[in-house]
Amino acid sequence: MKKYFFFLFVSLFIVTISFALEVDKSELQSASENQTIEFINYTGPHSVINSISQIKGIGSSMGSQVSKNPALATNLGSKNKYYVVHAVDESKGKFDADILFIGSDATVDHIDNLRRIISGYLSSAYGYSEKDADTLAVFITVYNAVYRGKLEAFQSKYKDIVVKNLTAENCGLSVNYSDWPGKSQIVIPLYDVANGGLSTVDTSVISDTKVVESMQEDDDKNVESRKDMVDLKERESDAASQAAKESQKAAVEEEKKAEEANKKAEEAKKEADQAQKEADQAQQVADEKQKIADENPQDKEAQEEAKEAQEEADQAQQVADEKKAEAESEQENAYEAQKTADEKKEEASEKQALADKKQSEAQSERKEIAQDQNEVQKKEAAQAKMTAEYGLVITDQSNMYSRLVKFSAETGEIMKNSPVTVIRNRTIFKTSQGYLAIAGEEGENKAIKLVTLDTENMEIAAESQLDIAADSVLVQNGSDFYCVISKDGSFYVAKFDESLNAKIVSDVAVLSCSPISVMSSGIVVTDSNGRLTILNADDLTAINK
């Protein structure tokens, strides 16, 4: 087991007491070794922040094109950013699918935003409500993480038109956001593309046993998302049951049409047979007349009678042929009517089987959710009795990143993890606003800022407007905080208040890694030339110019 060092603090002071805690390595294992899925996201500040509607718009813009003709296979989007292969055909036996590819230039770095893209796509392509699309997106991402790299699992369930777009290396979804660009093939199983509705995406596949077991490993056991899925399945069941009744009703009506068509066909067959019989008799008479005419070539009357008899025979045969054609047509109508009736019966049977399947799954999952919810409540009740403390735990030794955790003072058990894993310099301060720290990373659309984490969920509640130097220290002096900011390629000392407002910025450039010492003489720093400089504590101007 790895050992993580905590830095505990009381009130406004950090107490540098460290102790070792054992952390479950299963959280760090890949899905191929363990079905527990914990997505690793970038949770620090960003240089550009897109709105939720903008993020969902990435998916909806592609989905709107699919909605025009869902039965038509097509490719959508930009291969450098985000694109979808809508892999559908008329073959039977296995699943169609949508495959979402994350291109090499894509900047999505949090599972919530990836789910928003998928949700926007599903709503636009297939008419799902926002809530249902959000629920499906959660399960789709976990499903693809569970089966990441398991090409054989996809081959066993999906059509060739789907599988030919997948590779063993990239099929599914990595749990680490840094592996998403250029290496993601997110498979969305499609059950009923033609009719759309709640059963367009196959909910049974994306919520199989392995997926649910993975979701149960989270602290809250993903109870709310699983409840939403059960609700969706129950509505699927109701819709399928209603469709089954309608199909059965249609089958009865078609059966009646088939019976009527069969009667007409039988009558037409009798008429055709009778007409053919009369035609045969007329032809027999014509043959006899012709025989007499042949034997008496000089007998004009016999010749005329033979001619008239043959004309009557031809007319009778024409009537017989017409009756035969009518009979065949009626027989074809009867066949088609019976075929339609049989199809409606089969459709009704399939819809009812779907309704029964979804209802059975929903009932079973509701029982399981109730048990899990009870466990969560017991755990929360037990934790409520514990004395909670907050501390830092190392998340990345090479970069010295940390995260804030809430833990039991009695047992050291971690009660809650902050989603922010990029706190820098192992330093954090308690303020009236929450917990203040430098957090973030350098890189495309990333930023390093002074942030405040709330005490409830330990998420970023506020961040500074100014960028902070990557190797800046963070120093407290009463209700003021000092660190090094990055501005126009140079670095300066800035004084912030608890609300992350920059009160003063020094007029002297400093080294990005400059120590900051609060002394009675002033603020001692190292300027950009490597020399000791004393700054006035009030206005951060240099005293020893």
Tab-separated table of C-alpha atoms in Angstrom, residues 22-262:
chain	number	residue	atom	x	y	z
A	22	GLU	CA	-3.239	3.139	4.090
A	23	VAL	CA	-5.117	3.850	0.839
A	24	ASP	CA	-6.953	1.159	-1.132
A	25	LYS	CA	-4.924	0.475	-4.264
A	26	SER	CA	-8.052	-0.745	-6.051
A	27	GLU	CA	-8.907	2.906	-6.692
A	28	LEU	CA	-5.831	3.127	-8.864
A	29	GLN	CA	-6.182	-0.187	-10.700
A	30	SER	CA	-7.420	-0.382	-14.259
A	31	ALA	CA	-10.843	-1.706	-15.122
A	32	SER	CA	-9.247	-4.796	-16.630
A	33	GLU	CA	-8.066	-5.813	-13.153
A	34	ASN	CA	-10.941	-4.453	-11.107
A	35	GLN	CA	-14.380	-3.257	-12.096
A	36	THR	CA	-14.252	-0.247	-9.779
A	37	ILE	CA	-14.352	2.891	-11.900
A	38	GLU	CA	-13.025	6.173	-10.526
A	39	PHE	CA	-12.700	8.835	-13.193
A	40	ILE	CA	-9.637	11.042	-12.928
A	41	ASN	CA	-10.571	14.570	-13.989
A	42	TYR	CA	-8.805	17.884	-14.212
A	43	THR	CA	-10.501	19.823	-11.420
A	44	GLY	CA	-8.450	22.987	-11.285
A	45	PRO	CA	-9.051	26.451	-12.759
A	46	HIS	CA	-9.428	26.994	-16.510
A	47	SER	CA	-8.271	29.799	-18.751
A	48	VAL	CA	-11.554	29.615	-20.692
A	49	ILE	CA	-14.825	28.502	-19.105
A	50	ASN	CA	-17.638	27.311	-21.366
A	51	SER	CA	-21.253	27.309	-20.245
A	52	ILE	CA	-23.176	24.068	-19.824
A	53	SER	CA	-25.311	24.928	-22.848
A	54	GLN	CA	-22.175	25.474	-24.950
A	55	ILE	CA	-20.789	22.101	-23.892
A	56	LYS	CA	-24.077	20.301	-24.579
A	57	GLY	CA	-24.206	22.115	-27.904
A	58	ILE	CA	-21.180	20.115	-29.080
A	59	GLY	CA	-23.286	16.962	-28.894
A	60	SER	CA	-26.598	18.423	-29.982
A	61	SER	CA	-25.110	19.867	-33.189
A	62	MET	CA	-24.132	16.333	-34.254
A	63	GLY	CA	-27.341	14.744	-32.979
A	64	SER	CA	-29.545	17.106	-34.969
A	65	GLN	CA	-28.053	15.692	-38.171
A	66	VAL	CA	-28.777	12.111	-37.129
A	67	SER	CA	-32.382	12.973	-36.268
A	68	LYS	CA	-33.116	13.766	-39.930
A	69	ASN	CA	-32.730	10.105	-40.915
A	70	PRO	CA	-31.779	7.775	-38.013
A	71	ALA	CA	-31.896	4.704	-40.274
A	72	LEU	CA	-29.093	6.081	-42.459
A	73	ALA	CA	-25.499	5.283	-41.502
A	74	THR	CA	-23.370	8.420	-41.440
A	75	ASN	CA	-20.331	10.175	-39.946
A	76	LEU	CA	-20.685	13.518	-38.176
A	77	GLY	CA	-18.554	16.195	-36.561
A	78	SER	CA	-14.858	17.056	-36.691
A	79	LYS	CA	-12.268	14.291	-36.447
A	80	ASN	CA	-9.839	16.645	-34.713
A	81	LYS	CA	-12.350	17.510	-32.000
A	82	TYR	CA	-15.481	15.387	-31.556
A	83	TYR	CA	-17.182	13.173	-34.106
A	84	VAL	CA	-19.754	10.398	-34.224
A	85	VAL	CA	-19.987	7.317	-36.401
A	86	HIS	CA	-23.692	6.456	-36.644
A	87	ALA	CA	-23.231	2.749	-37.425
A	88	VAL	CA	-26.573	1.223	-38.445
A	89	ASP	CA	-27.728	-1.258	-41.084
A	90	GLU	CA	-30.621	-3.661	-41.732
A	91	SER	CA	-28.853	-6.835	-40.573
A	92	LYS	CA	-30.360	-8.631	-37.580
A	93	GLY	CA	-29.086	-10.352	-34.485
A	94	LYS	CA	-26.735	-7.776	-32.989
A	95	PHE	CA	-26.745	-4.112	-31.972
A	96	ASP	CA	-26.346	-0.991	-34.033
A	97	ALA	CA	-24.411	1.744	-32.254
A	98	ASP	CA	-23.315	5.333	-32.179
A	99	ILE	CA	-19.579	5.677	-31.578
A	100	LEU	CA	-18.357	8.969	-30.133
A	101	PHE	CA	-14.702	9.689	-30.882
A	102	ILE	CA	-12.751	12.281	-28.905
A	103	GLY	CA	-10.257	13.834	-31.323
A	104	SER	CA	-6.642	14.687	-30.569
A	105	ASP	CA	-7.420	18.423	-30.338
A	106	ALA	CA	-10.407	18.034	-27.993
A	107	THR	CA	-10.114	19.816	-24.645
A	108	VAL	CA	-12.739	18.000	-22.569
A	109	ASP	CA	-11.047	17.155	-19.253
A	110	HIS	CA	-13.867	16.320	-16.839
A	111	ILE	CA	-16.289	13.409	-16.917
A	112	ASP	CA	-19.200	15.753	-16.161
A	113	ASN	CA	-18.528	17.712	-19.339
A	114	LEU	CA	-18.082	14.570	-21.416
A	115	ARG	CA	-21.444	13.390	-20.126
A	116	ARG	CA	-22.960	16.741	-21.081
A	117	ILE	CA	-21.738	16.267	-24.662
A	118	ILE	CA	-23.277	12.777	-24.781
A	119	SER	CA	-26.498	14.022	-23.195
A	120	GLY	CA	-26.805	16.843	-25.726
A	121	TYR	CA	-26.311	14.337	-28.536
A	122	LEU	CA	-28.978	11.917	-27.266
A	123	SER	CA	-31.551	14.653	-26.742
A	124	SER	CA	-31.011	16.096	-30.188
A	125	ALA	CA	-30.694	12.807	-32.093
A	126	TYR	CA	-33.456	10.780	-30.455
A	127	GLY	CA	-35.668	13.198	-28.549
A	128	TYR	CA	-34.734	12.153	-25.023
A	129	SER	CA	-35.644	14.571	-22.251
A	130	GLU	CA	-32.682	16.324	-20.651
A	131	LYS	CA	-33.038	14.279	-17.456
A	132	ASP	CA	-33.209	10.940	-19.274
A	133	ALA	CA	-30.302	11.905	-21.539
A	134	ASP	CA	-28.251	12.888	-18.476
A	135	THR	CA	-29.022	9.528	-16.847
A	136	LEU	CA	-28.071	7.577	-19.966
A	137	ALA	CA	-24.837	9.559	-20.279
A	138	VAL	CA	-23.753	8.536	-16.766
A	139	PHE	CA	-24.298	4.837	-17.510
A	140	ILE	CA	-22.781	5.060	-21.006
A	141	THR	CA	-19.509	6.471	-19.634
A	142	VAL	CA	-19.256	3.894	-16.848
A	143	TYR	CA	-20.166	1.089	-19.295
A	144	ASN	CA	-17.411	2.174	-21.679
A	145	ALA	CA	-14.904	2.463	-18.825
A	146	VAL	CA	-15.759	-1.027	-17.554
A	147	TYR	CA	-15.226	-2.497	-21.033
A	148	ARG	CA	-12.261	-0.311	-21.975
A	149	GLY	CA	-9.905	-2.268	-24.266
A	150	LYS	CA	-12.120	-5.376	-24.269
A	151	LEU	CA	-12.749	-5.623	-27.990
A	152	GLU	CA	-14.112	-9.155	-27.719
A	153	ALA	CA	-16.941	-7.884	-25.510
A	154	PHE	CA	-17.987	-5.453	-28.233
A	155	GLN	CA	-17.533	-8.050	-30.985
A	156	SER	CA	-19.937	-10.411	-29.226
A	157	LYS	CA	-22.760	-7.853	-29.055
A	158	TYR	CA	-22.398	-5.459	-31.979
A	159	LYS	CA	-22.790	-5.659	-35.747
A	160	ASP	CA	-19.825	-5.691	-38.103
A	161	ILE	CA	-20.606	-2.109	-39.152
A	162	VAL	CA	-19.905	-1.115	-35.538
A	163	VAL	CA	-16.926	-3.337	-34.757
A	164	LYS	CA	-14.985	-2.310	-37.872
A	165	ASN	CA	-14.691	1.180	-36.327
A	166	LEU	CA	-13.206	-0.100	-33.043
A	167	THR	CA	-9.679	-1.037	-32.034
A	168	ALA	CA	-8.485	-3.170	-29.145
A	169	GLU	CA	-6.321	-0.314	-27.882
A	170	ASN	CA	-8.914	2.468	-27.847
A	171	CYS	CA	-12.377	0.915	-27.652
A	172	GLY	CA	-14.326	2.211	-24.678
A	173	LEU	CA	-13.236	5.056	-22.385
A	174	SER	CA	-10.158	5.497	-20.204
A	175	VAL	CA	-10.746	6.535	-16.593
A	176	ASN	CA	-8.020	9.183	-16.966
A	177	TYR	CA	-8.937	12.360	-18.841
A	178	SER	CA	-5.367	12.724	-20.105
A	179	ASP	CA	-5.922	9.564	-22.196
A	180	TRP	CA	-9.136	10.787	-23.832
A	181	PRO	CA	-7.877	12.893	-26.785
A	182	GLY	CA	-7.270	10.650	-29.779
A	183	LYS	CA	-7.770	7.482	-27.733
A	184	SER	CA	-11.511	7.186	-27.083
A	185	GLN	CA	-14.188	5.168	-28.893
A	186	ILE	CA	-17.321	5.541	-26.782
A	187	VAL	CA	-19.946	2.989	-27.830
A	188	ILE	CA	-23.662	3.757	-27.392
A	189	PRO	CA	-25.764	0.605	-28.023
A	190	LEU	CA	-28.903	1.242	-30.086
A	191	TYR	CA	-31.925	-1.007	-29.675
A	192	ASP	CA	-34.718	0.600	-31.694
A	193	VAL	CA	-33.455	3.263	-34.081
A	194	ALA	CA	-36.449	3.023	-36.416
A	195	ASN	CA	-39.125	3.809	-33.836
A	196	GLY	CA	-37.049	5.941	-31.468
A	197	GLY	CA	-38.464	6.839	-28.096
A	198	LEU	CA	-37.284	5.599	-24.719
A	199	SER	CA	-35.884	2.346	-26.112
A	200	THR	CA	-33.601	3.868	-28.730
A	201	VAL	CA	-30.590	3.292	-26.469
A	202	ASP	CA	-30.429	-0.172	-24.961
A	203	THR	CA	-30.622	0.483	-21.224
A	204	SER	CA	-30.077	-3.180	-20.319
A	205	VAL	CA	-26.648	-3.295	-21.952
A	206	ILE	CA	-25.334	-0.095	-20.360
A	207	SER	CA	-26.614	-1.109	-16.907
A	208	ASP	CA	-25.428	-4.704	-16.827
A	209	THR	CA	-24.164	-6.371	-13.643
A	210	LYS	CA	-20.547	-5.248	-14.057
A	211	VAL	CA	-21.571	-1.632	-14.607
A	212	VAL	CA	-23.841	-1.566	-11.552
A	213	GLU	CA	-21.228	-3.292	-9.389
A	214	SER	CA	-18.761	-0.594	-10.382
A	215	MET	CA	-21.233	2.168	-9.537
A	216	GLN	CA	-21.869	0.588	-6.139
A	217	GLU	CA	-18.221	1.131	-5.215
A	218	ASP	CA	-18.721	4.901	-4.954
A	219	ASP	CA	-19.368	6.336	-1.499
A	220	ASP	CA	-22.974	7.140	-2.348
A	221	LYS	CA	-23.293	3.962	-4.434
A	222	ASN	CA	-24.649	6.164	-7.232
A	223	VAL	CA	-28.109	5.677	-5.760
A	224	GLU	CA	-29.682	8.699	-7.438
A	225	SER	CA	-28.436	7.852	-10.943
A	226	ARG	CA	-29.544	4.261	-10.498
A	227	LYS	CA	-32.975	5.408	-9.319
A	228	ASP	CA	-33.276	7.526	-12.437
A	229	MET	CA	-32.349	4.532	-14.589
A	230	VAL	CA	-34.995	2.384	-12.876
A	231	ASP	CA	-37.559	5.102	-13.474
A	232	LEU	CA	-36.582	5.207	-17.148
A	233	LYS	CA	-36.865	1.419	-17.438
A	234	GLU	CA	-40.304	1.442	-15.842
A	235	ARG	CA	-41.445	4.015	-18.377
A	236	GLU	CA	-39.841	1.906	-21.099
A	237	SER	CA	-41.871	-1.043	-19.821
A	238	ASP	CA	-45.102	0.960	-19.821
A	239	ALA	CA	-44.457	2.266	-23.324
A	240	ALA	CA	-43.563	-1.197	-24.631
A	241	SER	CA	-46.632	-2.709	-22.969
A	242	GLN	CA	-48.867	-0.083	-24.561
A	243	ALA	CA	-47.190	-0.662	-27.924
A	244	ALA	CA	-47.752	-4.409	-27.488
A	245	LYS	CA	-51.473	-3.825	-26.912
A	246	GLU	CA	-51.692	-1.608	-29.972
A	247	SER	CA	-49.813	-4.175	-32.054
A	248	GLN	CA	-52.059	-6.951	-30.788
A	249	LYS	CA	-55.142	-4.880	-31.644
A	250	ALA	CA	-53.712	-4.226	-35.094
A	251	ALA	CA	-52.977	-7.945	-35.448
A	252	VAL	CA	-56.629	-8.779	-34.739
A	253	GLU	CA	-57.770	-6.256	-37.331
A	254	GLU	CA	-55.294	-7.589	-39.862
A	255	GLU	CA	-56.434	-11.117	-39.091
A	256	LYS	CA	-59.983	-10.108	-39.969
A	257	LYS	CA	-58.746	-8.538	-43.186
A	258	ALA	CA	-56.845	-11.733	-43.922
A	259	GLU	CA	-59.991	-13.832	-43.382
A	260	GLU	CA	-61.997	-11.575	-45.686
A	261	ALA	CA	-59.205	-11.636	-48.238
A	262	ASN	CA	-59.088	-15.437	-48.055
